[in-house]
XYZ file of C-alpha atoms in Angstrom:
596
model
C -3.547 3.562 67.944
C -4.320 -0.210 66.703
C -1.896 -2.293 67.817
C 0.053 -5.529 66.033
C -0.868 -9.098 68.388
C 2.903 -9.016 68.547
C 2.203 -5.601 70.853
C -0.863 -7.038 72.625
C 1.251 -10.064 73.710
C 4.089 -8.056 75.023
C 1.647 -5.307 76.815
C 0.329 -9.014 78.808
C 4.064 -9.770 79.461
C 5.044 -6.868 80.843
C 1.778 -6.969 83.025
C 2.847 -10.249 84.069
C 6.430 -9.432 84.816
C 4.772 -5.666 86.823
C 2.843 -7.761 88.903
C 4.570 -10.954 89.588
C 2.899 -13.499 87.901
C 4.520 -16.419 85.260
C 1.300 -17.076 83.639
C -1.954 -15.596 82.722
C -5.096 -17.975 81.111
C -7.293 -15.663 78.515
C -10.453 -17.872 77.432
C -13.056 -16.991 75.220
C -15.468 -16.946 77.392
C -17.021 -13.631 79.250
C -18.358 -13.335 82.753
C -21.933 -14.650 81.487
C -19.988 -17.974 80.202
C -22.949 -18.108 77.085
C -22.027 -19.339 73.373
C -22.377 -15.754 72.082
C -19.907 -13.500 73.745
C -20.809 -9.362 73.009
C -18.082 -7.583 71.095
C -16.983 -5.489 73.543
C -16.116 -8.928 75.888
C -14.265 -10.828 73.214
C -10.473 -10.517 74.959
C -9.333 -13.573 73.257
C -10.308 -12.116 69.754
C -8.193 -8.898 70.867
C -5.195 -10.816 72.096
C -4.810 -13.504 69.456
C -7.031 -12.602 66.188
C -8.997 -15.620 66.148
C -12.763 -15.299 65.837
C -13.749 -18.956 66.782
C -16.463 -19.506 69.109
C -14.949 -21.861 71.714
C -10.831 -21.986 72.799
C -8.228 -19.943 75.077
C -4.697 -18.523 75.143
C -1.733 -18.809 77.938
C 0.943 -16.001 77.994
C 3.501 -16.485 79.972
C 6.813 -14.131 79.613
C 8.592 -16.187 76.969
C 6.124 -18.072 75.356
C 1.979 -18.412 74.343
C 0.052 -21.181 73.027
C -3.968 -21.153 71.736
C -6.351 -23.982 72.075
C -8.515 -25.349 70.103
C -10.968 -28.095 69.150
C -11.467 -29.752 66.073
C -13.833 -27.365 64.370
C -11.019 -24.576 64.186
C -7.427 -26.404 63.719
C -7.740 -24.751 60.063
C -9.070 -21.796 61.015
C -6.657 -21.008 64.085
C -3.815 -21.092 61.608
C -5.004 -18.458 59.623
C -5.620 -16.478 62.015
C -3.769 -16.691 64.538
C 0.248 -15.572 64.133
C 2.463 -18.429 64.218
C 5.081 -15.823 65.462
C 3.474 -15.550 68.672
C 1.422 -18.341 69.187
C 1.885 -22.190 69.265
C -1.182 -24.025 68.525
C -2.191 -26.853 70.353
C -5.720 -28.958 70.244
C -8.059 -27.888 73.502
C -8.720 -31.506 74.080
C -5.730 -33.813 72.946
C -3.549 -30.940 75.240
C -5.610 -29.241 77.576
C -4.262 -25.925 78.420
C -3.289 -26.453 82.048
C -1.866 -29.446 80.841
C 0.545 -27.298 78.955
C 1.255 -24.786 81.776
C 2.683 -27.441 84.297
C 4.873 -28.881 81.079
C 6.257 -24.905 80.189
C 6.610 -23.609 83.596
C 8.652 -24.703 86.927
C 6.550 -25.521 90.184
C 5.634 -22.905 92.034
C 4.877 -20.765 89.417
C 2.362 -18.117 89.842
C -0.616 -18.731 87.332
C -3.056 -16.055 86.894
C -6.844 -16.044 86.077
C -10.016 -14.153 86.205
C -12.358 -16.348 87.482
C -15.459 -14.564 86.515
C -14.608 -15.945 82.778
C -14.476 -19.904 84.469
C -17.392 -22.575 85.135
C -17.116 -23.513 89.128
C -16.616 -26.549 87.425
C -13.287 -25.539 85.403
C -11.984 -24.164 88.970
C -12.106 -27.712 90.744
C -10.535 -29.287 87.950
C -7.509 -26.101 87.975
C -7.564 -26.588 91.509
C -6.905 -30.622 90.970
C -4.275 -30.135 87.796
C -2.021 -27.232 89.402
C -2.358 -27.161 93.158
C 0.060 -27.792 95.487
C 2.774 -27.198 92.777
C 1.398 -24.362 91.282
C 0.080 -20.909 92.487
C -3.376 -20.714 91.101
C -3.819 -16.788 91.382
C -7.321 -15.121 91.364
C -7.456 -11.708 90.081
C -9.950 -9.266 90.924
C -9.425 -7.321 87.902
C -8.953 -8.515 84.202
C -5.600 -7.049 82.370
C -7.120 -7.330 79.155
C -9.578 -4.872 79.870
C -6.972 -2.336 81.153
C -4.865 -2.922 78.105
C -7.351 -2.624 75.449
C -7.173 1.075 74.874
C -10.166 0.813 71.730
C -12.148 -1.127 73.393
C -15.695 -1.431 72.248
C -18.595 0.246 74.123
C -21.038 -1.996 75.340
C -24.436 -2.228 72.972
C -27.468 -1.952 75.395
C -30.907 -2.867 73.762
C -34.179 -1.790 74.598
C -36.047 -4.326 76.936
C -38.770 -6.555 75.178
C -42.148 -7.153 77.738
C -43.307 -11.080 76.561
C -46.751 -10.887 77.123
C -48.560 -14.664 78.515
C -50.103 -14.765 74.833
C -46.539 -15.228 73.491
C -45.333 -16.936 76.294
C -47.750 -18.725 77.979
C -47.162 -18.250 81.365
C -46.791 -14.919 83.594
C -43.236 -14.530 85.320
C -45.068 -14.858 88.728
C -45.764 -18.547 88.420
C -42.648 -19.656 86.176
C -40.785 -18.062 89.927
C -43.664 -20.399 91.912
C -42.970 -23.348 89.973
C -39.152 -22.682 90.223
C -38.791 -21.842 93.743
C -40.266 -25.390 94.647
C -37.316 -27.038 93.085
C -35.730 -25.152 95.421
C -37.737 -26.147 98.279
C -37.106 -29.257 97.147
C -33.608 -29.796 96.860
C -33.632 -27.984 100.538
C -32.152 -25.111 99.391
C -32.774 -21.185 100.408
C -32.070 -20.076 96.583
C -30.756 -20.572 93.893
C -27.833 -18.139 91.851
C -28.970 -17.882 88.052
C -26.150 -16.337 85.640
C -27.272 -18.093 82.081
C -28.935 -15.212 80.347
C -31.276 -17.275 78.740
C -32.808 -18.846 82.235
C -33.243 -14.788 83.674
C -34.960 -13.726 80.525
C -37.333 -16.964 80.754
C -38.002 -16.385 84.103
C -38.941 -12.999 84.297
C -40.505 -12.894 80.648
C -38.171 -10.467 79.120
C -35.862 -10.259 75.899
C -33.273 -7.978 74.634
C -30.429 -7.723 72.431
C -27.490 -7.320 74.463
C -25.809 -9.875 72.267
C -25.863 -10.965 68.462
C -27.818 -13.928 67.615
C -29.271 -14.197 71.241
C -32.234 -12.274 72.582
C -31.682 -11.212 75.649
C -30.086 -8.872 78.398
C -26.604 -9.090 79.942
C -27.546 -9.527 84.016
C -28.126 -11.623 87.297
C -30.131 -13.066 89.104
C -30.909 -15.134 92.638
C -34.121 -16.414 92.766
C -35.251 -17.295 96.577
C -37.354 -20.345 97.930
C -40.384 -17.730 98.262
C -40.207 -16.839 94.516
C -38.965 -13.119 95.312
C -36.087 -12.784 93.084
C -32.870 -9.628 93.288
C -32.215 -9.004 89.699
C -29.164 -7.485 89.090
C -29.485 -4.734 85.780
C -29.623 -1.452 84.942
C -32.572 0.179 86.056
C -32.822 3.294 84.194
C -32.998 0.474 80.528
C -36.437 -1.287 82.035
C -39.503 -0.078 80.616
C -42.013 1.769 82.721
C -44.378 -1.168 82.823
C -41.504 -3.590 83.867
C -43.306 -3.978 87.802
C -46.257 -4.134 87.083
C -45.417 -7.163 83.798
C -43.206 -9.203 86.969
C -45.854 -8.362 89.737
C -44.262 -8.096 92.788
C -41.183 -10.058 94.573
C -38.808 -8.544 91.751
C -36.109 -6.568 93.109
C -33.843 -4.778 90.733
C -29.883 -3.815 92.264
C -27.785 -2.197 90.266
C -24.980 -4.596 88.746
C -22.243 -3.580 91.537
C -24.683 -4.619 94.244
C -23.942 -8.156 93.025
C -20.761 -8.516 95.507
C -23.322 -7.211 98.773
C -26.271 -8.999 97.892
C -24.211 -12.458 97.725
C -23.108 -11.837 101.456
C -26.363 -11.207 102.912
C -26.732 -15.245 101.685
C -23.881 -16.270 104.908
C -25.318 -18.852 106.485
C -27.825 -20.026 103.298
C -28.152 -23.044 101.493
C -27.080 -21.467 98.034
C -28.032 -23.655 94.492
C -24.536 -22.991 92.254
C -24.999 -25.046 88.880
C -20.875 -25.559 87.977
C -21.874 -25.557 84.681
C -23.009 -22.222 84.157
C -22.268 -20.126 86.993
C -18.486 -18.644 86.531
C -16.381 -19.069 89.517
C -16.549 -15.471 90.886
C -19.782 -16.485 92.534
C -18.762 -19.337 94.423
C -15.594 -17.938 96.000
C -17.791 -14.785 96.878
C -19.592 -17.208 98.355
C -17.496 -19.097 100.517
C -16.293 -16.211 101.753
C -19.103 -15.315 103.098
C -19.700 -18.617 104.622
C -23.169 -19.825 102.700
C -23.550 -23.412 102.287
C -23.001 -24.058 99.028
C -25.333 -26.821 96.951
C -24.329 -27.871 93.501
C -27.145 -28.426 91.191
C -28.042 -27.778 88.104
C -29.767 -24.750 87.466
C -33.468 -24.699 88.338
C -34.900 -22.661 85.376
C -33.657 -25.860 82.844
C -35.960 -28.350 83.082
C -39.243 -26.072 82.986
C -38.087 -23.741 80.426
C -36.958 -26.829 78.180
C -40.485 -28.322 78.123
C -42.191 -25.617 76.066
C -45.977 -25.204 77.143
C -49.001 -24.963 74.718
C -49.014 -21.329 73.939
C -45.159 -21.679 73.164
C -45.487 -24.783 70.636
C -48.581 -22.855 68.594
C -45.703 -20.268 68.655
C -43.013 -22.938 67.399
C -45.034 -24.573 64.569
C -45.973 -20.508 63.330
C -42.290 -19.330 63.142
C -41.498 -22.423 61.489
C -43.607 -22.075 58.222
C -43.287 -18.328 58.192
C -39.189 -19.501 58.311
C -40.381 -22.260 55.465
C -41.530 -19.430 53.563
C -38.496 -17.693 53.184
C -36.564 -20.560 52.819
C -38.231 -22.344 49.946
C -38.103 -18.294 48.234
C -34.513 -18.778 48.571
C -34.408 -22.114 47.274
C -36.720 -21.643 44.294
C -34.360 -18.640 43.669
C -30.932 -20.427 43.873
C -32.271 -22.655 41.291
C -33.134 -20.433 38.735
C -30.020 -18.576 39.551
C -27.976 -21.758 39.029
C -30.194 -22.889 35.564
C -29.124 -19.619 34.241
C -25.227 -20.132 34.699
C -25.058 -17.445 37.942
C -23.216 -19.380 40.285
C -23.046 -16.965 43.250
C -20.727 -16.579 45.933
C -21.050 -17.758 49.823
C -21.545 -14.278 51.207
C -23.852 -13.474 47.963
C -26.100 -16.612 48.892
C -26.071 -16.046 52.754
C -27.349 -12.579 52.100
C -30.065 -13.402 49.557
C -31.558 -15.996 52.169
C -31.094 -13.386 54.934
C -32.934 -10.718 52.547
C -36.091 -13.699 52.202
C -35.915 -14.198 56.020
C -36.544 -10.028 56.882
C -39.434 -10.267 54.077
C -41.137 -11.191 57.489
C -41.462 -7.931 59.594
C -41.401 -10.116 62.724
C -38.115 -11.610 62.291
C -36.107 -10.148 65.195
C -32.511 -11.190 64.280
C -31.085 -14.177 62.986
C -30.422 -17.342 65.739
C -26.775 -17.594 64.361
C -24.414 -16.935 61.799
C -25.213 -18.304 58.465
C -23.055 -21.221 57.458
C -22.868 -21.295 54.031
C -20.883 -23.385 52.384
C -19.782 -24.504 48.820
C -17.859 -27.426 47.865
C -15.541 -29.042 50.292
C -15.877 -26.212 52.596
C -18.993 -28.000 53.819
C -16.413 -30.893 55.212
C -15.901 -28.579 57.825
C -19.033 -28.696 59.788
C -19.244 -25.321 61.759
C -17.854 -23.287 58.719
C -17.874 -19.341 58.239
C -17.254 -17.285 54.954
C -16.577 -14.299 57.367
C -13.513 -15.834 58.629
C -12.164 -16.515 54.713
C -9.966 -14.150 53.388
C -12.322 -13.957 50.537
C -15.708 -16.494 50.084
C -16.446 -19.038 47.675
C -18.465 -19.704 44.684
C -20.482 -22.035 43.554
C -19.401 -24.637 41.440
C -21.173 -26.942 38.746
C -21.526 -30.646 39.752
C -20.789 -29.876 43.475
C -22.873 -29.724 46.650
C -23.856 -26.603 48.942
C -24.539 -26.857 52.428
C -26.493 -23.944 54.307
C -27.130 -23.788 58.131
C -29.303 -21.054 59.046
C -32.258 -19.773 61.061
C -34.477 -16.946 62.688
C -35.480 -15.471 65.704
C -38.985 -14.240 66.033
C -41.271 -13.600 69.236
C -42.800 -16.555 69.038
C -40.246 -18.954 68.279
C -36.679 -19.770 67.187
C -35.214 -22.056 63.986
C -32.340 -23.632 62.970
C -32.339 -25.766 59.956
C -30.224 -26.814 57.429
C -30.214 -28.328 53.936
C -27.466 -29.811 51.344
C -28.439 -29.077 47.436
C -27.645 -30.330 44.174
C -25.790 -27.150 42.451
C -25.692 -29.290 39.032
C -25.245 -33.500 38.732
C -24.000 -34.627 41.832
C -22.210 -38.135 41.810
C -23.263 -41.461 42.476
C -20.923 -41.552 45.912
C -22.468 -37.764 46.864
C -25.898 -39.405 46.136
C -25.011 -42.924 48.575
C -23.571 -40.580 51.232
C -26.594 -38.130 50.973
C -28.933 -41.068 51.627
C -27.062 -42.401 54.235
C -27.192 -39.600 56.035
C -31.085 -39.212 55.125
C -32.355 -42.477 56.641
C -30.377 -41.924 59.613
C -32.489 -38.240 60.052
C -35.746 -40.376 59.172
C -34.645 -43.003 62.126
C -34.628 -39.967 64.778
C -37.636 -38.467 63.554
C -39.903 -42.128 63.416
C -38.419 -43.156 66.873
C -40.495 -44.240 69.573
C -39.563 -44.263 73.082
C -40.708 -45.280 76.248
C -40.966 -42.058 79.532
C -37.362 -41.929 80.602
C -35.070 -42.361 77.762
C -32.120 -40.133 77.229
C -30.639 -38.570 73.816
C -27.692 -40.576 73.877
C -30.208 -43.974 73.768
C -31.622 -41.925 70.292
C -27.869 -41.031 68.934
C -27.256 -44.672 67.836
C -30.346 -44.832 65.304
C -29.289 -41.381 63.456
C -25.269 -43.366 63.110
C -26.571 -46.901 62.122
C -26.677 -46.610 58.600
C -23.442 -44.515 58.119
C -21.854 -46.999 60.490
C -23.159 -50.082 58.697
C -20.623 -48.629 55.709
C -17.917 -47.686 58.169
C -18.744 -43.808 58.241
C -19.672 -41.393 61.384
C -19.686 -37.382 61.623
C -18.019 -36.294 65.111
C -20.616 -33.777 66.062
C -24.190 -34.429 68.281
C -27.178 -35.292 66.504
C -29.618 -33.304 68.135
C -29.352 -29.947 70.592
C -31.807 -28.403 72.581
C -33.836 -25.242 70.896
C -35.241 -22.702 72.919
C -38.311 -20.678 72.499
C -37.329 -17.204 71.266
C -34.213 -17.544 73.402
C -30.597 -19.803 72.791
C -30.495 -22.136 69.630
C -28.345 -24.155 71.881
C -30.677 -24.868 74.667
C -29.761 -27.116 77.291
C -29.882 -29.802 78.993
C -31.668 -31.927 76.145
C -29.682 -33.193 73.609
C -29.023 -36.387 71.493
C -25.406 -37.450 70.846
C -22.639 -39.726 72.161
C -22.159 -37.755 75.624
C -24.244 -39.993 78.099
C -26.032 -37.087 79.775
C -28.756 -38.333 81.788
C -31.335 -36.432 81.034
C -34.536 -38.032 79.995
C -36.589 -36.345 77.143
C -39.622 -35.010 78.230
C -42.718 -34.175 76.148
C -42.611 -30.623 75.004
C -38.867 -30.147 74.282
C -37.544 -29.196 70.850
C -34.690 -30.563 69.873
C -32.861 -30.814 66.136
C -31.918 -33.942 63.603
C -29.058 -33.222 62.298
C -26.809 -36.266 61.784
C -24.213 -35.401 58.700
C -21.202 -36.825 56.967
C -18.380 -34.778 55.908
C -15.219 -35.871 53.338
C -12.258 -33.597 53.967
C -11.621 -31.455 50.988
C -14.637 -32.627 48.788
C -17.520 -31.997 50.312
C -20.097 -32.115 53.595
C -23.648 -33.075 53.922
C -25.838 -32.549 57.027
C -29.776 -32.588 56.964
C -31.492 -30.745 59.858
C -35.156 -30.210 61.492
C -36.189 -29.254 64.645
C -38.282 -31.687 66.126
C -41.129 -31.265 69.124
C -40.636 -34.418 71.499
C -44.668 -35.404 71.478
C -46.988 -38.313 73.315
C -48.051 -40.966 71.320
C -50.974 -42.869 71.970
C -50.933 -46.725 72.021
C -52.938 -49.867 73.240
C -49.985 -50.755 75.003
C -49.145 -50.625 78.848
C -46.843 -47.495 79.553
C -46.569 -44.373 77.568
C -44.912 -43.666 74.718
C -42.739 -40.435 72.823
C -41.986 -39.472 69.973
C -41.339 -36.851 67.245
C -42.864 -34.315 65.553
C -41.004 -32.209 62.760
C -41.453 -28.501 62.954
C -39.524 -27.510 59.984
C -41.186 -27.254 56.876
C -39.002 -27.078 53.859
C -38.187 -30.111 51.012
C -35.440 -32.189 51.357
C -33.733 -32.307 47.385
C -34.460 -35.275 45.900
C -32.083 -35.238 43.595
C -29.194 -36.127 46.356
C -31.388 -39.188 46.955
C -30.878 -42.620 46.258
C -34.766 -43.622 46.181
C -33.567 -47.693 45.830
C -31.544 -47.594 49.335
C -35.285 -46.179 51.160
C -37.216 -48.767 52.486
C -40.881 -48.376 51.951
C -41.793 -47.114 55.502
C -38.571 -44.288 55.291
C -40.325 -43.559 51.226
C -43.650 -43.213 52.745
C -42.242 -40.879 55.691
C -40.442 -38.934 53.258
C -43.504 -37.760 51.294
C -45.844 -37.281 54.009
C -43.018 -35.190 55.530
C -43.270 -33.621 52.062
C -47.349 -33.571 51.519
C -47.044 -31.349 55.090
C -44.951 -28.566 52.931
C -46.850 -28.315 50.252
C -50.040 -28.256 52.529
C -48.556 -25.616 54.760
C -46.452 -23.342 52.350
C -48.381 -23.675 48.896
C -51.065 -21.381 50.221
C -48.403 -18.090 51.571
C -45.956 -18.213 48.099
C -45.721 -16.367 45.183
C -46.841 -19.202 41.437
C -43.837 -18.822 40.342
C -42.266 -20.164 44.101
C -45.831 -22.506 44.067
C -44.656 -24.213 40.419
C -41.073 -24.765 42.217
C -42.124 -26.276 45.407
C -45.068 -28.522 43.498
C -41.774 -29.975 42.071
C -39.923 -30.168 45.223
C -42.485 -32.137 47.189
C -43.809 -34.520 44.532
C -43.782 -38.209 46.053
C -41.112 -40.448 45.084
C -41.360 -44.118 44.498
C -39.100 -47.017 43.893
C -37.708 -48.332 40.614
């Protein structure tokens, strides 16, 4: 029988009440703390309605509040029952903020720490303790309550072979295990899917938008690693693909492998290992070191075989993308202004044209109008989505996943005139995307040293966008890749040749419109006649910018003449795999522009 949130917030309550407890915290987050959370592990969605990807809920027996950040203070209120539910911003009012203002000291706070960073614990631990009664739980109520909950979807297991990868799981454990030697460490745990299915040169599709498989793993200073999944799903050939050192445990083994580490020097990044493992192993007495985890670094900086693989999914992505694009302009210079769900589709239905495309790497934003302004934007979360309209702009976010690579680009096009301010804002945005991708940069430099050329220009004319200019991009794997990135955070990571990161600085105007321009761009050496060595960018993503947002007079001649090489590359690359009628429309597209 479905049940109203009004009934799934009084089934917590009287959990709480059965069992003693004045507070229970429900994030969105699952045990394997990714972006993407399976459907059949998305408790907050069940207890509150709201589909956002980031946020959490505290019940306690007479009242409940949901947090979250700026993306979703619109969304949250559509979704969300005001009834039940006060809303309060994640980071203005943190929710354990909130919990020591509702409830009396000593209060008995409830949570499951599998769905918590160690990192989130210490800070808990810091907020609430000694006033508060931070309770673990060894079971999650949610999951009792939930009487339709979803069955798990288990995919088949995907063998990447060294020509799509580039290097055999055997040395990628080698090369990892002496970063554990090095920080003098015994091993290391490794919980972000993303890092397992690197290391051991597997994919899956345990979870939309992200190819891989829901599991475990330690890795040990000899390169022998226990891998904690299902057996009876690994292909026949799974041994002999890992050669040996791989043992697999079945996933409730996890608990008894962890204490045979008493005694161990244990690596425990407090990023992305959930809480769970670090009391287990405590318990048990192993020394715990906290460090980020190992498999970062390496599987950041992709390796030749992996880059061929980059640049290939990128123009077979191009491809589909300028089909769509030729297509959404005939479809608007006939008067067929489509919808945002009608457009998202048509660009998915170009993207499958390519047999190898394995899934898209998230979901499509697509956005008309002034539903752009809001930067991580979903027509599935609208009640109904939006057309196009004449003299407006359209923003679409979107990308693939293939075996040899992953994209993510997005592009803001005229639907009609555009204005004169749409035009200044457009080009704003534009030469701060051609400052990131002409940078050069001594060994050493972080992303937050690159944010500041990507703002300049908007900031000259007292404009920002409050998102990062640049994440890290994986190689068949997470579109979100860490640690690389370029924005305001100062995180000290230096960018190293062979990461891919994107360009995507933007400007949005509440209720009239958003603009961002994104590529993915491969962090490259430059050669000079200087005295140290330089870096810099290359783009990966072919597809035309639109000219007609541009304000040619506000280029200066070196941002013109990067502009329509980026351009002459398109052509050069796409012309030869499109249709004449898609070949007359990009000719058009990529033509060189010039001042005056």
């Amino acid at each position: 029988m479905h049940q109203s949130i009004s009934e799934r917030v009084q089934a917590v309550r009287t959990w709480l009440a059965n069992n003693n407890y004045n507070a229970i915290i429900i994030p969105h987050e699952d045990e394997y703390l990714g972006e993407y959370v399976p459907t059949h592990n998305e408790r907050l969605l069940w207890l509150t309605g709201f589909t956002g990807s980031a946020g959490c809920a505290v019940i306690t027996q007479d009242k409940a509040a949901i947090f979250v950040d700026g993306r979703y203070t619109v969304q949250v209120r559509k979704q969300v029952p005001e009834s039940e539910f006060e809303y309060r911003h994640l980071i203005e009012e943190p929710a354990l903020d909130w919990i020591t203002q509702q409830l009396p000291t000593n209060s008995k706070v409830a949570f499951d720490p599998r769905m918590h960073t160690g990192a989130w614990l210490v800070q808990a631990q810091l907020k609430l303790s000694p006033n508060y009664n931070l309770s673990v739980l060894t079971t999650n109520p949610i999951d009792e309550l939930w009487a339709d909950r979803p069955t798990p979807e288990l995919s088949s297991v995907r063998l990447m072979s060294n020509e799509l990868v580039g290097q055999s799981s055997r040395d990628k454990r080698a090369e990892v295990a002496k970063r554990i030697i090095d920080q003098d460490a015994d091993c290391a745990i490794i919980t972000a899917l993303d890092s397992i299915c690197w290391l051991l040169n597997i994919r899956g599709l345990d979870v939309s938008r992200l190819p891989v498989v829901l599991s475990h793993a330690i890795i040990h200073s000899d390169a022998s690693v226990d891998f904690f999944f299902d057996e009876t799903r690994l292909p026949s050939e799974f041994n002999a693909h890992v050669e040996s050192g791989v043992k697999v445990h079945a996933p409730d083994a996890l608990a008894n492998v962890l204490s045979e580490q008493a005694g161990k020097k244990v690596i425990v990044d407090p990023a992305t290992n959930n809480s769970w493992f670090g009391l287990q192993l405590q318990n048990c007495g192993a020394n715990i070191i906290n460090a980020a985890d190992p498999c970062l670094i390496p599987k950041a900086q992709k390796n030749p075989i992996e880059i061929k693989g980059m640049k290939a999914c990128h123009v077979r992505d191009g491809v589909a993308m300028v089909k769509f694009l030729s297509w959404l302009d005939g479809q608007v210079n006939q008067g067929k202004l489509k919808d945002e769900a009608q457009l998202s589709d048509q660009l998915q239905s170009f993207r499958e044209q390519d047999s190898s495309l394995v899934d898209l790497s998230f979901d499509t934003i697509s956005a008309a109008g002034s539903n752009a302004a809001m930067c991580h934007y979903n027509h599935l979360n609208q009640p109904q989505p939006t057309q196009l309209t004449q003299d407006s702009l359209y923003l679409v976010d979107s990308g693939g996943q293939y075996p040899d690579g992953t994209t993510d680009i997005t592009r803001t096009l005229a639907i009609g005139e555009t204005t004169e301010e749409m035009r200044k804002q457009f080009t704003l945005v534009l030469k701060g995307h051609i400052a990131v991708a002409r940078a050069r940069f001594p060994k050493g430099t972080c992303g937050y040293q690159i944010d500041t050329l990507a703002r300049q220009h908007l900031w000259a004319e007292g404009y920002d966008y409050d998102h990062g200019t640049g994440h890290g991009v994986g190689h068949f794997l997470s579109v979100h890749e860490g640690p690389q990135s370029i924005s305001k955070r100062q995180i000290n990571v230096p960018l190293m040749k062979g990461m891919v990161l994107s360009n995507e600085p933007g400007y949005y105007r509440a209720d009239a419109f958003g603009i961002r321009i994104e590529n993915l761009e491969l962090v490259t050496e430059i050669e000079t006649n200087g005295d140290f060595p330089v870096l810099g960018f290359e783009s990966l993503t072919r597809c035309p910018i639109d000219y007609r947002n541009i304000n040619v007079n506000m280029l200066t001649k070196p941002e013109l003449s990067w502009l329509n090489e980026y351009h002459q590359k398109v052509w050069q690359d796409l012309s030869p795999l499109v249709d004449d009628e898609v070949k007359n429309w990009l000719e058009n597209a990529t033509m060189p522009l010039s001042h005056g």
